[in-house]
Amino acid sequence: MVRNRTGTEAWWLPRAVVALRVRIFEKVNGDRVVTLPNATHGPEVFERVYAHPAANGRSEGAGLSDLFWYWLAPGPEVHQEHLEPGERYEDVAATTRRILAGNSADLTTAAARAVAGALDTLPGTRISLVRLRDLMMPAWAEFCYELVFQEPCPPRARDLITAHADDVITALKCTGLRHPRRRARLTTYLRDRVAAGHVPHRLPASLSMREQVHYLQGTFFNTAVVQLSEATAHVLLALAHHPRVQQRLAAAPEDDRYLTRVLDETMRLYPLFGIAHRITTGEIPLDETTVLPAGSVVCFSYPDYHATGYERPDVFDPDRWTRLTAKDVHHIPYGVAANRPCPAWRISPLVLRAAVREVLGRFRLDSTAAHTRSNPHRAPCLLIPRGLPAEPRRLNALRSFVRLRDGVEDVTRGVRQLVLGTVMVLHARRRRPAARYFAERRAGRCPVPHPGKENG
Ligand code: HEM
């Protein structure tokens, strides 16, 4: 059994930021919001409501959508995650499935190669202090480029994708503002490539060329890159905090079953989605006396659901998965099968395993930075090349530095998140990108979000 060992305890300020964020989400949506599971309605209600056919609205009718659309621009209206159910959604989802349908061996090789390229930038003769998310993002940018274009990724494209994905996730975590011009540079690049017919996949016929570009940008060069970078940062930081687990993996890198347990446990404790939301399109009974009316916003809290039904749920214990199977417990890292699960549920574990193996083959990991679900510090970590003679004094000095810097950054970052988060919430409320889009559609006009306005 392994204890959850974080270098520093989360301070009151970051916790206040998280609490404020939940309050803001609830306020933005008004009184029609319910978060599950809660004190009255437990995990069974969470499962039933999530899988209910009327829990299928994605964007229209929730104040929260303005915020997400603002963060995800350009092209949130054609992002698969935010499209309403219907023909367009089916067309887009089928395209994503086609692009993700590579064979396992090729995907594993491509992921290992991309991660090896990122690791080659580090010296092999001394300890490196890195932020794992930053280290991994260019690798996943290259990997996703190869998925889409089926050719090696040129450095220019890698840099444009990384700059875009980083800008989106930084704004989403409220650690920085949006930089629309940075995002627009990738849009221009992709537009030229799509126009020249360089994408070897059939793109959604129901979308205009401009929308096809936005679809690729949002789904593959934002969501895919961000999720894979965040997941890799989480699993590597967990290993840095749990040396015995790390040693066991490094000693038997081909042990797929143990690596899978480590990934399952990481995604249980640090699910990438804090909250997934739906807007109900019909009534859903919550219990014998309460009914959720149509038009309610339901927030599904992954961390709360993942914490129920386990012995010592706060403990990072990959071995618990020797006794459990995911389908019998509260474990939905890729969403629920009945309601728009992650289309990358097959390839993600595959390529994450390849990435972890590549890193552990070359480095030992150590970190004294805190490990939280949102990891706004981008996972600071020491990478110690294997075979490097032990330098305990230097290592201890570096560990103390990481702990101290993390504690200081935690406070200043917390203040920044509060200020920037408020600025962006107010800006999004003024712009109302989702509300305006749906109002125009209802009025029978063909809504085309104005790039200058929405991006600006
Ligand atoms: C470890 C990596 C990943 C995790 C843990 C993850 C997790 C999730 C979860 C939980 C959902 C469902 C959210 C909901 O119910 O609203 C989701 C949806 C989605 N994910 Fe992932 N994801 C990962 C990687 C990826 C990648 C590589 C892609 C690449 C295309 C991707 C694309 C999407 C899309 C498009 C959706 C929306 C599905 C729909 O509404 O039809 N994800 N993901």
XYZ file of C-alpha atoms and ligand atoms in Angstrom:
499
model
C 0.000 0.000 0.000
C 1.409 3.391 -0.916
C 0.526 6.627 0.770
C -0.314 9.742 -1.168
C 2.840 11.780 -0.666
C 2.638 15.343 -1.855
C 5.602 17.574 -1.277
C 3.595 20.512 0.002
C 0.054 20.673 1.243
C -2.301 22.699 -0.925
C -2.602 26.116 0.663
C -5.865 27.777 1.609
C -5.676 30.182 -1.301
C -5.647 27.624 -4.137
C -8.482 25.780 -2.391
C -10.386 29.043 -2.225
C -9.748 29.460 -5.959
C -11.228 26.035 -6.701
C -14.238 26.710 -4.467
C -14.749 30.083 -6.107
C -14.567 28.505 -9.547
C -17.341 26.034 -8.623
C -19.409 28.910 -7.195
C -18.848 30.974 -10.348
C -19.948 28.032 -12.516
C -23.089 27.629 -10.423
C -23.785 31.380 -10.440
C -23.257 31.671 -14.190
C -25.918 29.027 -14.738
C -28.408 30.407 -12.236
C -30.733 28.271 -10.140
C -31.199 25.456 -12.603
C -27.886 23.799 -11.835
C -27.462 20.566 -9.921
C -24.152 18.879 -9.172
C -24.029 15.073 -8.849
C -23.228 13.121 -6.778
C -24.296 15.228 -3.793
C -25.307 14.648 -0.153
C -28.832 13.566 -1.167
C -28.210 11.888 -4.502
C -25.288 9.483 -4.517
C -23.284 7.657 -7.184
C -26.242 5.545 -8.349
C -28.184 8.685 -9.243
C -25.048 10.116 -10.913
C -24.852 6.999 -13.129
C -28.554 6.903 -13.929
C -28.831 10.588 -14.817
C -25.569 10.649 -16.839
C -26.822 7.709 -18.924
C -30.372 9.101 -19.296
C -31.348 9.863 -22.923
C -32.637 13.300 -21.862
C -29.214 14.261 -20.471
C -28.079 15.083 -23.991
C -27.943 18.872 -24.410
C -24.392 20.172 -24.732
C -24.284 23.933 -25.166
C -27.639 25.596 -25.816
C -29.317 27.019 -22.726
C -26.414 27.013 -20.230
C -24.672 30.191 -19.128
C -21.585 28.038 -18.650
C -21.382 27.517 -22.424
C -20.479 31.175 -23.003
C -17.464 30.660 -20.794
C -16.355 27.424 -22.456
C -16.914 28.806 -25.945
C -14.902 31.887 -25.031
C -12.034 29.735 -23.765
C -12.098 27.346 -26.730
C -12.402 29.859 -29.589
C -11.932 29.731 -32.503
C -14.597 27.291 -33.599
C -16.276 26.140 -30.361
C -19.541 25.744 -32.312
C -18.017 22.833 -34.263
C -15.974 21.321 -31.457
C -17.237 17.753 -31.070
C -17.532 18.165 -27.329
C -19.878 21.133 -27.677
C -21.980 20.199 -30.703
C -25.641 19.476 -30.039
C -26.805 15.957 -30.947
C -27.901 15.604 -34.574
C -26.536 15.009 -38.057
C -23.631 17.420 -37.790
C -22.549 15.829 -34.549
C -22.723 12.329 -36.103
C -20.700 13.478 -39.102
C -18.027 15.045 -36.907
C -17.898 12.098 -34.473
C -17.500 9.630 -37.372
C -14.564 11.689 -38.706
C -12.867 11.678 -35.302
C -13.286 7.899 -35.118
C -11.709 7.505 -38.578
C -8.723 9.663 -37.659
C -8.188 7.764 -34.394
C -8.518 4.332 -35.986
C -4.818 3.510 -36.438
C -3.411 0.127 -35.543
C -2.071 -0.280 -32.027
C 1.536 -1.095 -32.933
C 1.885 1.947 -35.220
C 0.316 4.262 -32.641
C 2.611 2.945 -29.910
C 5.674 3.439 -32.099
C 4.613 6.957 -33.096
C 4.013 7.954 -29.453
C 7.348 6.512 -28.284
C 9.161 8.309 -31.110
C 7.528 11.659 -30.333
C 8.288 11.388 -26.603
C 11.882 10.269 -27.331
C 12.299 13.436 -29.418
C 11.193 15.597 -26.478
C 13.547 13.753 -24.104
C 16.456 14.218 -26.525
C 16.322 17.943 -25.704
C 17.439 17.163 -22.120
C 21.076 16.626 -21.076
C 22.051 13.039 -20.260
C 24.810 14.048 -17.832
C 23.020 16.114 -15.197
C 19.699 16.445 -13.406
C 17.050 18.520 -15.226
C 14.289 20.463 -13.541
C 11.303 20.502 -15.898
C 7.581 21.149 -15.915
C 6.230 17.859 -17.180
C 3.294 19.364 -19.052
C 5.585 21.723 -20.964
C 8.035 18.928 -21.716
C 5.314 16.642 -23.075
C 3.193 19.076 -25.055
C 5.483 19.359 -28.126
C 5.686 15.547 -28.218
C 1.909 15.172 -28.291
C 1.672 18.018 -30.800
C 3.898 15.992 -33.138
C 1.950 12.818 -32.453
C -1.411 14.470 -33.206
C -0.036 16.125 -36.329
C 0.962 12.651 -37.560
C -2.513 11.310 -36.777
C -4.128 14.016 -38.886
C -1.617 14.489 -41.724
C -0.038 11.022 -41.734
C 3.442 12.416 -42.279
C 6.285 13.522 -39.946
C 5.589 16.787 -38.158
C 7.699 19.787 -39.253
C 9.061 21.901 -36.350
C 7.015 24.933 -37.451
C 3.746 23.023 -37.207
C 4.784 21.545 -33.844
C 5.493 25.023 -32.482
C 2.198 26.467 -33.767
C 0.198 23.583 -32.283
C 2.014 23.745 -28.953
C 1.514 27.515 -28.686
C -2.196 27.108 -29.427
C -2.862 24.183 -27.069
C -0.886 25.810 -24.280
C -2.810 29.056 -24.706
C -6.166 27.279 -24.405
C -5.300 25.247 -21.312
C -3.615 28.233 -19.642
C -6.780 30.311 -20.097
C -9.003 27.410 -18.947
C -7.009 27.136 -15.736
C -7.119 30.933 -15.387
C -3.337 31.139 -15.070
C -3.169 33.421 -18.130
C -5.403 35.312 -20.545
C -6.265 34.193 -24.094
C -4.007 35.194 -26.997
C -6.288 35.095 -30.037
C -3.527 36.008 -32.487
C -1.435 33.045 -31.335
C -4.415 30.788 -32.003
C -5.140 32.469 -35.340
C -1.634 31.637 -36.589
C -2.469 27.931 -36.331
C -5.848 28.527 -37.996
C -4.122 30.174 -40.967
C -1.620 27.318 -41.227
C -4.380 24.682 -41.129
C -6.560 26.604 -43.577
C -3.753 26.566 -46.149
C -3.171 22.850 -45.610
C -6.863 21.931 -45.843
C -7.327 24.150 -48.912
C -4.359 22.456 -50.578
C -5.963 19.042 -49.937
C -3.157 17.890 -47.639
C -5.418 16.131 -45.090
C -5.606 12.487 -46.187
C -8.821 11.832 -44.198
C -12.366 12.509 -45.344
C -13.412 15.617 -43.388
C -17.046 16.210 -42.272
C -19.021 17.014 -45.435
C -21.656 18.883 -43.410
C -19.068 21.519 -42.422
C -17.773 24.382 -44.536
C -14.022 24.455 -45.148
C -13.613 27.105 -42.471
C -15.514 24.890 -40.031
C -13.445 21.845 -40.970
C -10.316 23.812 -40.080
C -11.827 24.796 -36.733
C -12.893 21.208 -36.085
C -9.324 19.928 -36.605
C -7.893 22.762 -34.541
C -10.278 22.243 -31.622
C -10.425 18.468 -31.453
C -6.940 17.352 -32.477
C -4.696 20.359 -31.898
C -6.302 21.430 -28.665
C -8.257 18.682 -26.868
C -6.096 15.734 -27.904
C -2.794 17.531 -27.275
C -3.929 19.010 -23.961
C -5.469 15.816 -22.593
C -2.486 13.648 -23.474
C -0.066 16.217 -22.011
C -2.061 16.555 -18.810
C -2.461 12.790 -18.427
C 1.266 12.176 -18.956
C 2.125 14.925 -16.465
C -0.202 13.330 -13.902
C 1.116 9.809 -14.214
C 4.765 10.918 -14.171
C 4.215 13.200 -11.186
C 2.464 10.349 -9.356
C 5.502 8.153 -10.055
C 7.840 10.904 -8.853
C 5.902 10.898 -5.571
C 5.826 7.100 -5.246
C 9.361 5.754 -5.691
C 8.427 2.154 -4.964
C 5.822 2.114 -7.710
C 8.323 3.799 -10.002
C 11.046 1.232 -9.205
C 8.682 -1.637 -9.831
C 7.719 -0.243 -13.224
C 11.297 0.554 -14.204
C 12.372 -2.985 -13.244
C 9.684 -4.592 -15.431
C 8.851 -2.093 -18.191
C 7.022 -4.702 -20.270
C 4.610 -5.536 -17.441
C 1.531 -4.146 -19.184
C -0.807 -5.159 -16.385
C 0.999 -3.229 -13.672
C 1.420 -0.162 -15.880
C -2.304 -0.304 -16.655
C -3.068 -0.399 -12.908
C -0.850 2.633 -12.379
C -2.676 4.502 -15.135
C -6.091 3.466 -13.803
C -5.188 4.625 -10.318
C -3.774 7.921 -11.607
C -6.929 8.634 -13.617
C -9.106 7.647 -10.634
C -7.382 10.056 -8.273
C -6.671 12.792 -10.833
C -9.432 12.574 -13.464
C -8.810 15.020 -16.302
C -12.400 16.184 -16.213
C -13.292 17.878 -12.948
C -16.835 18.412 -14.097
C -18.626 17.373 -17.286
C -21.982 19.035 -17.818
C -25.163 18.377 -19.759
C -28.343 20.357 -20.328
C -31.462 18.242 -19.943
C -33.881 18.148 -22.869
C -36.683 16.388 -20.961
C -37.655 15.553 -17.392
C -35.390 13.192 -15.444
C -36.514 11.750 -12.079
C -33.886 12.183 -9.387
C -35.774 10.167 -6.776
C -39.374 9.231 -5.988
C -40.360 12.825 -5.232
C -37.931 15.030 -7.171
C -37.814 15.554 -10.907
C -35.188 17.513 -12.824
C -37.095 19.718 -15.250
C -36.055 20.088 -18.898
C -33.485 22.852 -19.295
C -31.588 21.969 -16.110
C -27.795 22.079 -16.130
C -26.373 18.935 -14.571
C -22.735 18.996 -13.490
C -21.196 15.544 -13.117
C -18.313 15.699 -10.663
C -15.702 13.107 -11.583
C -13.509 13.507 -8.467
C -16.514 13.043 -6.151
C -17.796 10.030 -8.078
C -14.306 8.461 -8.204
C -13.946 8.909 -4.440
C -17.034 6.858 -3.542
C -17.069 3.115 -2.969
C -13.326 2.657 -2.425
C -11.387 1.801 0.692
C -9.154 4.760 1.537
C -10.042 6.645 -1.648
C -7.445 9.394 -1.045
C -4.564 6.924 -1.177
C -2.672 6.314 -4.425
C -2.654 2.533 -4.543
C -2.268 0.889 -7.977
C -2.506 -2.540 -6.313
C -6.170 -1.948 -5.470
C -6.784 -2.799 -9.142
C -5.616 -6.395 -8.590
C -8.837 -6.857 -6.610
C -11.162 -4.597 -8.638
C -12.308 -4.285 -12.212
C -13.243 -0.883 -13.617
C -16.767 -1.916 -14.587
C -17.662 -2.966 -11.016
C -16.500 0.256 -9.344
C -16.889 3.996 -9.798
C -14.291 4.537 -12.477
C -15.059 6.479 -15.671
C -11.816 8.166 -16.798
C -13.150 8.346 -20.364
C -16.773 9.157 -19.559
C -19.842 6.928 -19.736
C -20.517 4.655 -22.703
C -24.175 5.693 -22.940
C -23.511 9.422 -23.222
C -20.793 10.628 -25.567
C -17.717 8.954 -24.095
C -14.223 9.989 -25.126
C -13.531 8.788 -28.692
C -9.871 8.270 -27.686
C -10.655 5.757 -24.922
C -8.824 3.017 -26.871
C -5.740 4.860 -28.054
C -5.064 7.014 -24.972
C -3.980 4.234 -22.572
C -1.933 2.688 -25.373
C 0.077 5.800 -26.151
C 0.364 6.827 -22.494
C 1.949 3.470 -21.710
C 4.453 4.047 -24.514
C 5.250 7.518 -23.154
C 5.779 6.323 -19.574
C 8.069 3.520 -20.727
C 10.135 5.912 -22.803
C 10.622 8.305 -19.870
C 11.343 5.629 -17.261
C 13.846 3.958 -19.590
C 15.984 7.085 -19.458
C 15.223 8.907 -16.217
C 14.396 8.502 -12.554
C 11.741 10.966 -11.423
C 11.603 12.961 -8.211
C 9.366 15.815 -7.167
C 8.547 17.727 -4.008
C 5.860 19.823 -5.726
C 2.249 19.293 -4.686
C 0.069 17.015 -6.784
C -3.485 18.247 -7.273
C -6.112 17.380 -9.859
C -5.794 20.667 -11.712
C -1.961 20.819 -11.518
C -1.848 24.526 -12.412
C 1.932 24.465 -11.803
C 2.354 22.214 -14.865
C 3.995 19.482 -12.754
C 7.525 20.513 -11.743
C 9.781 17.467 -11.613
C 13.444 16.479 -11.431
C 14.579 14.097 -14.160
C 17.675 12.181 -13.104
C 19.412 10.399 -16.003
C 19.806 6.694 -15.333
C 23.434 5.786 -14.732
C 24.266 9.234 -13.352
C 26.531 8.849 -10.272
C 24.537 9.569 -7.085
C 24.850 13.186 -5.896
C 22.709 13.202 -2.755
C 23.648 16.741 -1.687
C 22.823 18.259 -5.039
C 19.612 16.268 -5.251
C 18.534 17.371 -1.783
C 19.281 20.998 -2.607
C 17.197 20.744 -5.775
C 14.363 19.044 -3.898
C 14.318 21.858 -1.323
C 14.330 24.445 -4.096
C 11.363 22.796 -5.875
C 9.379 22.645 -2.611
C 10.081 26.263 -1.744
C 9.389 27.605 -5.219
C 6.170 25.598 -5.448
C 4.921 27.006 -2.142
C 5.651 30.590 -3.166
C 4.198 30.131 -6.654
C 1.067 28.586 -5.190
C 0.168 31.827 -3.457
C 1.028 34.245 -6.265
C -0.674 31.979 -8.790
C -3.783 31.805 -6.630
C -4.115 35.575 -6.690
C -3.500 35.661 -10.442
C -6.151 32.995 -11.040
C -8.700 34.956 -9.053
C -8.030 38.170 -10.965
C -7.692 36.667 -14.453
C -10.615 34.303 -13.899
C -12.851 37.205 -12.971
C -11.674 39.229 -15.985
C -12.418 36.339 -18.352
C -15.795 35.514 -16.812
C -16.865 39.135 -17.225
C -15.467 39.303 -20.764
C -17.254 36.082 -21.750
C -20.510 37.358 -20.267
C -20.227 40.526 -22.309
C -19.430 38.642 -25.526
C -21.946 35.822 -24.932
C -20.605 33.759 -27.877
C -22.850 30.724 -27.336
C -26.005 32.677 -26.463
C -25.601 34.894 -29.545
C -24.935 31.915 -31.798
C -28.092 30.080 -30.714
C -30.201 33.268 -30.797
C -29.197 33.819 -34.421
C -29.929 30.214 -35.288
C -33.375 30.446 -33.702
C -33.983 33.648 -35.674
C -33.348 31.624 -38.847
C -30.062 33.345 -39.666
C -26.967 31.326 -40.521
C -24.807 32.083 -37.511
C -21.162 32.596 -38.338
C -19.224 33.724 -35.268
C -17.408 36.888 -36.295
C -13.711 35.990 -36.121
C -12.585 39.505 -35.252
C -15.074 39.752 -32.446
C -15.006 36.257 -31.001
C -11.260 35.929 -31.294
C -10.512 39.419 -30.186
C -5.912 10.421 -21.199
C -6.496 11.097 -22.135
C -7.949 11.477 -22.151
C -8.897 11.441 -21.165
C -8.727 10.988 -19.726
C -10.132 11.924 -21.750
C -11.332 12.005 -21.065
C -12.542 12.361 -21.651
C -13.823 12.323 -20.987
C -14.056 11.947 -19.538
C -14.766 12.708 -21.893
C -16.291 12.755 -21.678
C -16.733 14.088 -21.116
C -18.243 14.244 -21.080
O -18.969 13.310 -20.725
O -18.682 15.346 -21.410
C -14.082 13.009 -23.112
C -14.703 13.454 -24.243
C -14.038 13.739 -25.434
N -12.696 13.531 -25.696
Fe -11.317 12.772 -24.419
N -9.906 12.232 -23.049
C -8.599 11.961 -23.349
C -7.966 12.087 -24.573
C -8.580 12.511 -25.730
C -7.942 12.546 -27.017
C -6.515 12.059 -27.338
C -8.865 13.014 -27.898
C -8.604 13.155 -29.381
C -9.424 13.426 -30.310
C -10.089 13.285 -27.150
C -11.251 13.829 -27.663
C -12.453 13.919 -26.986
C -13.684 14.408 -27.594
C -13.856 14.906 -29.026
C -14.685 14.292 -26.609
C -16.168 14.644 -26.772
C -16.927 13.410 -27.174
C -18.358 13.698 -27.617
O -19.006 14.567 -27.032
O -18.780 13.036 -28.560
N -9.885 12.957 -25.841
N -12.733 12.772 -22.957
